[in-house]
PDB file of C-alpha atoms and ligand atoms in Angstrom:
ATOM      1  CA  UNK M   1       1.155  32.259 -22.597  1.00 58.00           C
ATOM      2  CA  UNK M   2      -0.230  28.819 -21.951  1.00 70.00           C
ATOM      3  CA  UNK M   3       1.390  26.780 -19.212  1.00 90.00           C
ATOM      4  CA  UNK M   4      -0.770  23.714 -19.653  1.00 96.00           C
ATOM      5  CA  UNK M   5       1.391  20.822 -18.466  1.00 98.00           C
ATOM      6  CA  UNK M   6       1.207  17.067 -18.272  1.00 98.00           C
ATOM      7  CA  UNK M   7       2.520  15.042 -15.351  1.00 98.00           C
ATOM      8  CA  UNK M   8       2.687  11.366 -14.517  1.00 98.00           C
ATOM      9  CA  UNK M   9       0.682  10.120 -11.571  1.00 98.00           C
ATOM     10  CA  UNK M  10       0.762   6.607 -10.148  1.00 99.00           C
ATOM     11  CA  UNK M  11      -1.777   5.180  -7.756  1.00 99.00           C
ATOM     12  CA  UNK M  12       0.498   2.815  -5.850  1.00 98.00           C
ATOM     13  CA  UNK M  13      -0.173  -0.811  -4.792  1.00 98.00           C
ATOM     14  CA  UNK M  14      -1.363   0.092  -1.285  1.00 98.00           C
ATOM     15  CA  UNK M  15      -4.130   2.303  -2.680  1.00 98.00           C
ATOM     16  CA  UNK M  16      -5.142  -0.027  -5.521  1.00 98.00           C
ATOM     17  CA  UNK M  17      -5.326  -2.850  -2.982  1.00 98.00           C
ATOM     18  CA  UNK M  18      -7.749  -0.785  -0.887  1.00 98.00           C
ATOM     19  CA  UNK M  19      -9.909   0.033  -3.946  1.00 98.00           C
ATOM     20  CA  UNK M  20      -9.114   3.745  -3.709  1.00 98.00           C
ATOM     21  CA  UNK M  21      -8.608   4.302  -7.451  1.00 98.00           C
ATOM     22  CA  UNK M  22     -11.980   5.928  -8.081  1.00 98.00           C
ATOM     23  CA  UNK M  23     -11.807   8.077  -4.946  1.00 98.00           C
ATOM     24  CA  UNK M  24      -8.343   9.363  -5.873  1.00 98.00           C
ATOM     25  CA  UNK M  25      -9.313   9.944  -9.524  1.00 98.00           C
ATOM     26  CA  UNK M  26     -12.340  11.920  -8.292  1.00 98.00           C
ATOM     27  CA  UNK M  27     -10.004  14.124  -6.202  1.00 98.00           C
ATOM     28  CA  UNK M  28      -7.868  14.846  -9.273  1.00 98.00           C
ATOM     29  CA  UNK M  29     -10.926  15.719 -11.370  1.00 98.00           C
ATOM     30  CA  UNK M  30     -12.431  17.877  -8.616  1.00 98.00           C
ATOM     31  CA  UNK M  31      -9.155  19.798  -8.527  1.00 98.00           C
ATOM     32  CA  UNK M  32      -9.258  20.538 -12.244  1.00 98.00           C
ATOM     33  CA  UNK M  33      -7.003  17.811 -13.635  1.00 98.00           C
ATOM     34  CA  UNK M  34      -7.962  15.998 -16.830  1.00 98.00           C
ATOM     35  CA  UNK M  35      -6.987  12.334 -16.933  1.00 98.00           C
ATOM     36  CA  UNK M  36      -5.627  12.102 -20.475  1.00 98.00           C
ATOM     37  CA  UNK M  37      -4.417   8.499 -20.349  1.00 98.00           C
ATOM     38  CA  UNK M  38      -4.551   5.693 -17.825  1.00 98.00           C
ATOM     39  CA  UNK M  39      -3.254   2.171 -17.622  1.00 97.00           C
ATOM     40  CA  UNK M  40      -3.567  -0.435 -14.867  1.00 98.00           C
ATOM     41  CA  UNK M  41      -0.590  -2.753 -14.814  1.00 98.00           C
ATOM     42  CA  UNK M  42       1.776  -4.682 -12.598  1.00 98.00           C
ATOM     43  CA  UNK M  43       5.437  -4.084 -13.403  1.00 98.00           C
ATOM     44  CA  UNK M  44       8.500  -6.272 -12.895  1.00 98.00           C
ATOM     45  CA  UNK M  45      11.043  -5.289 -10.256  1.00 98.00           C
ATOM     46  CA  UNK M  46      13.591  -4.626 -13.027  1.00 98.00           C
ATOM     47  CA  UNK M  47      11.174  -2.096 -14.565  1.00 98.00           C
ATOM     48  CA  UNK M  48      10.633  -0.435 -11.173  1.00 98.00           C
ATOM     49  CA  UNK M  49      14.425  -0.130 -10.881  1.00 98.00           C
ATOM     50  CA  UNK M  50      14.486   1.731 -14.195  1.00 98.00           C
ATOM     51  CA  UNK M  51      11.575   3.937 -13.212  1.00 98.00           C
ATOM     52  CA  UNK M  52      13.157   4.955  -9.891  1.00 97.00           C
ATOM     53  CA  UNK M  53      16.730   5.113 -11.257  1.00 95.00           C
ATOM     54  CA  UNK M  54      17.195   8.628  -9.816  1.00 94.00           C
ATOM     55  CA  UNK M  55      16.962   7.043  -6.364  1.00 97.00           C
ATOM     56  CA  UNK M  56      19.438   4.214  -6.997  1.00 97.00           C
ATOM     57  CA  UNK M  57      21.985   5.452  -4.456  1.00 98.00           C
ATOM     58  CA  UNK M  58      19.394   5.857  -1.697  1.00 98.00           C
ATOM     59  CA  UNK M  59      19.229   3.331   1.138  1.00 98.00           C
ATOM     60  CA  UNK M  60      15.518   2.771   0.476  1.00 98.00           C
ATOM     61  CA  UNK M  61      15.944   2.024  -3.268  1.00 98.00           C
ATOM     62  CA  UNK M  62      15.660  -1.760  -3.109  1.00 98.00           C
ATOM     63  CA  UNK M  63      12.577  -1.749  -0.849  1.00 98.00           C
ATOM     64  CA  UNK M  64      11.009   0.952  -3.002  1.00 98.00           C
ATOM     65  CA  UNK M  65      11.403  -1.099  -6.183  1.00 98.00           C
ATOM     66  CA  UNK M  66      10.189  -4.284  -4.499  1.00 98.00           C
ATOM     67  CA  UNK M  67       7.166  -2.375  -3.281  1.00 98.00           C
ATOM     68  CA  UNK M  68       6.212  -0.692  -6.577  1.00 98.00           C
ATOM     69  CA  UNK M  69       6.317  -4.081  -8.314  1.00 98.00           C
ATOM     70  CA  UNK M  70       4.410  -5.885  -5.537  1.00 98.00           C
ATOM     71  CA  UNK M  71       0.918  -5.434  -6.992  1.00 98.00           C
ATOM     72  CA  UNK M  72      -1.169  -3.649  -9.612  1.00 98.00           C
ATOM     73  CA  UNK M  73      -0.762   0.105 -10.032  1.00 98.00           C
ATOM     74  CA  UNK M  74      -2.692   2.709 -11.993  1.00 98.00           C
ATOM     75  CA  UNK M  75      -0.479   4.975 -14.114  1.00 98.00           C
ATOM     76  CA  UNK M  76      -2.107   8.160 -15.405  1.00 98.00           C
ATOM     77  CA  UNK M  77      -1.202  11.216 -17.435  1.00 98.00           C
ATOM     78  CA  UNK M  78      -2.760  14.250 -15.746  1.00 98.00           C
ATOM     79  CA  UNK M  79      -3.145  17.580 -17.500  1.00 98.00           C
ATOM     80  CA  UNK M  80      -3.749  20.996 -16.011  1.00 98.00           C
ATOM     81  CA  UNK M  81      -2.156  24.438 -15.858  1.00 98.00           C
ATOM     82  CA  UNK M  82       1.066  23.991 -13.876  1.00 98.00           C
ATOM     83  CA  UNK M  83       0.151  20.311 -13.454  1.00 98.00           C
ATOM     84  CA  UNK M  84       3.503  19.251 -12.006  1.00 98.00           C
ATOM     85  CA  UNK M  85       3.514  21.589  -9.022  1.00 98.00           C
ATOM     86  CA  UNK M  86      -0.292  21.442  -8.631  1.00 98.00           C
ATOM     87  CA  UNK M  87      -0.142  17.651  -8.379  1.00 98.00           C
ATOM     88  CA  UNK M  88       2.697  17.749  -5.856  1.00 98.00           C
ATOM     89  CA  UNK M  89       0.704  20.165  -3.731  1.00 98.00           C
ATOM     90  CA  UNK M  90      -2.419  18.009  -3.942  1.00 98.00           C
ATOM     91  CA  UNK M  91      -0.457  14.842  -3.025  1.00 98.00           C
ATOM     92  CA  UNK M  92       1.137  16.449   0.054  1.00 98.00           C
ATOM     93  CA  UNK M  93       4.477  15.647   1.696  1.00 98.00           C
ATOM     94  CA  UNK M  94       6.192  12.354   0.836  1.00 98.00           C
ATOM     95  CA  UNK M  95       5.732  11.161   4.416  1.00 98.00           C
ATOM     96  CA  UNK M  96       1.990  11.046   5.181  1.00 98.00           C
ATOM     97  CA  UNK M  97       2.785  11.979   8.809  1.00 98.00           C
ATOM     98  CA  UNK M  98       3.981  15.373   7.547  1.00 98.00           C
ATOM     99  CA  UNK M  99       1.312  15.844   4.869  1.00 98.00           C
ATOM    100  CA  UNK M 100      -1.025  18.813   5.096  1.00 97.00           C
ATOM    101  CA  UNK M 101      -4.773  18.466   5.756  1.00 97.00           C
ATOM    102  CA  UNK M 102      -6.753  17.989   2.564  1.00 97.00           C
ATOM    103  CA  UNK M 103      -3.945  16.253   0.673  1.00 98.00           C
ATOM    104  CA  UNK M 104      -4.161  12.764  -0.814  1.00 98.00           C
ATOM    105  CA  UNK M 105      -1.311  11.385   1.275  1.00 98.00           C
ATOM    106  CA  UNK M 106      -2.764  12.827   4.468  1.00 98.00           C
ATOM    107  CA  UNK M 107      -6.084  11.183   3.694  1.00 98.00           C
ATOM    108  CA  UNK M 108      -4.916   7.815   2.390  1.00 98.00           C
ATOM    109  CA  UNK M 109      -1.167   7.355   2.974  1.00 98.00           C
ATOM    110  CA  UNK M 110      -0.112   4.637   5.398  1.00 98.00           C
ATOM    111  CA  UNK M 111       3.658   5.230   5.624  1.00 98.00           C
ATOM    112  CA  UNK M 112       6.512   6.857   3.704  1.00 98.00           C
ATOM    113  CA  UNK M 113       6.658   3.753   1.483  1.00 97.00           C
ATOM    114  CA  UNK M 114       2.929   3.120   1.241  1.00 98.00           C
ATOM    115  CA  UNK M 115       2.138   6.742   0.484  1.00 98.00           C
ATOM    116  CA  UNK M 116      -0.592   5.911  -2.061  1.00 98.00           C
ATOM    117  CA  UNK M 117       0.514   8.155  -4.946  1.00 98.00           C
ATOM    118  CA  UNK M 118       3.555   9.161  -6.963  1.00 98.00           C
ATOM    119  CA  UNK M 119       3.857  12.332  -9.029  1.00 98.00           C
ATOM    120  CA  UNK M 120       6.610  13.644 -11.298  1.00 98.00           C
ATOM    121  CA  UNK M 121       8.822  16.235  -9.600  1.00 97.00           C
ATOM    122  CA  UNK M 122       9.943  18.304 -12.617  1.00 97.00           C
ATOM    123  CA  UNK M 123       9.098  18.969 -16.240  1.00 97.00           C
ATOM    124  CA  UNK M 124      12.082  16.921 -17.361  1.00 97.00           C
ATOM    125  CA  UNK M 125      11.086  13.921 -15.227  1.00 97.00           C
ATOM    126  CA  UNK M 126       7.431  14.243 -16.247  1.00 98.00           C
ATOM    127  CA  UNK M 127       8.442  13.708 -19.890  1.00 97.00           C
ATOM    128  CA  UNK M 128      10.658  10.747 -18.999  1.00 97.00           C
ATOM    129  CA  UNK M 129       8.044   9.171 -16.713  1.00 98.00           C
ATOM    130  CA  UNK M 130       5.127   9.648 -19.166  1.00 98.00           C
ATOM    131  CA  UNK M 131       7.238   8.058 -21.881  1.00 98.00           C
ATOM    132  CA  UNK M 132       8.095   5.176 -19.530  1.00 98.00           C
ATOM    133  CA  UNK M 133       4.462   4.112 -19.186  1.00 98.00           C
ATOM    134  CA  UNK M 134       2.885   5.447 -22.377  1.00 98.00           C
ATOM    135  CA  UNK M 135       5.379   4.950 -25.168  1.00 89.00           C
ATOM    136  CA  UNK M 136       3.279   4.536 -28.305  1.00 69.00           C
TER     137      UNK M 136
HETATM  138  P1  CMP Q   1       7.669   8.796  -4.533  1.00 60.86           P
HETATM  139  O1  CMP Q   1       7.106  10.159  -4.731  1.00 60.86           O
HETATM  140  O2  CMP Q   1       7.052   7.687  -5.292  1.00 60.86           O
HETATM  141  O3  CMP Q   1       9.231   8.828  -4.874  1.00 60.86           O
HETATM  142  C1  CMP Q   1      10.154   7.954  -4.273  1.00 60.86           C
HETATM  143  C2  CMP Q   1       9.584   7.190  -3.134  1.00 60.86           C
HETATM  144  O4  CMP Q   1      10.491   6.650  -2.240  1.00 60.86           O
HETATM  145  C3  CMP Q   1       8.723   8.096  -2.283  1.00 60.86           C
HETATM  146  O5  CMP Q   1       7.556   8.452  -2.984  1.00 60.86           O
HETATM  147  C4  CMP Q   1       8.527   7.246  -1.035  1.00 60.86           C
HETATM  148  O6  CMP Q   1       7.395   6.402  -1.120  1.00 60.86           O
HETATM  149  C5  CMP Q   1       9.778   6.366  -1.024  1.00 60.86           C
HETATM  150  N1  CMP Q   1      10.648   6.594   0.123  1.00 60.86           N
HETATM  151  C6  CMP Q   1      10.966   5.680   1.059  1.00 60.86           C
HETATM  152  N2  CMP Q   1      11.806   6.195   1.971  1.00 60.86           N
HETATM  153  C7  CMP Q   1      12.010   7.485   1.625  1.00 60.86           C
HETATM  154  C8  CMP Q   1      12.779   8.544   2.201  1.00 60.86           C
HETATM  155  N3  CMP Q   1      13.491   8.386   3.325  1.00 60.86           N
HETATM  156  N4  CMP Q   1      12.737   9.746   1.572  1.00 60.86           N
HETATM  157  C9  CMP Q   1      12.040   9.923   0.426  1.00 60.86           C
HETATM  158  N5  CMP Q   1      11.294   8.943  -0.156  1.00 60.86           N
HETATM  159  C10 CMP Q   1      11.269   7.734   0.443  1.00 60.86           C
END
């Protein structure tokens, strides 16, 4: 049975600002992910609020949405076997201070907000998030 999955990855403003796009894409490719689609954009705060709607009751919601809309981001569809969990493992813990050696957030993350990358956390959210950025 094939468990080839697609997940949404975002290279966040802090990483785009530091020109880390190619380095991070190279890490994905080295770890067996195919980058199926990619789009560099800057979104409005209202769009960030829709994207992070699952977090709307959290105390950090407003800052999070302000931050995601603060500069250009690179949205990508990554494909691999078990892509959703594989990407989460490769990104490391949400807070870079807790992230494991060898993970993207350990290497590049600055803080829990400026943690360089986002990745879908479930199959259901991967579909929603891919559709958010790549509705044809
Ligand atoms: P991300 O994977 O993009 O999903 C939601 C984001 O909220 C998360 O990464 C963090 O950058 C940010 N965030 C800020 N504060 C917190 C917190 N206390 N717990 C979880 N996520 C947080």
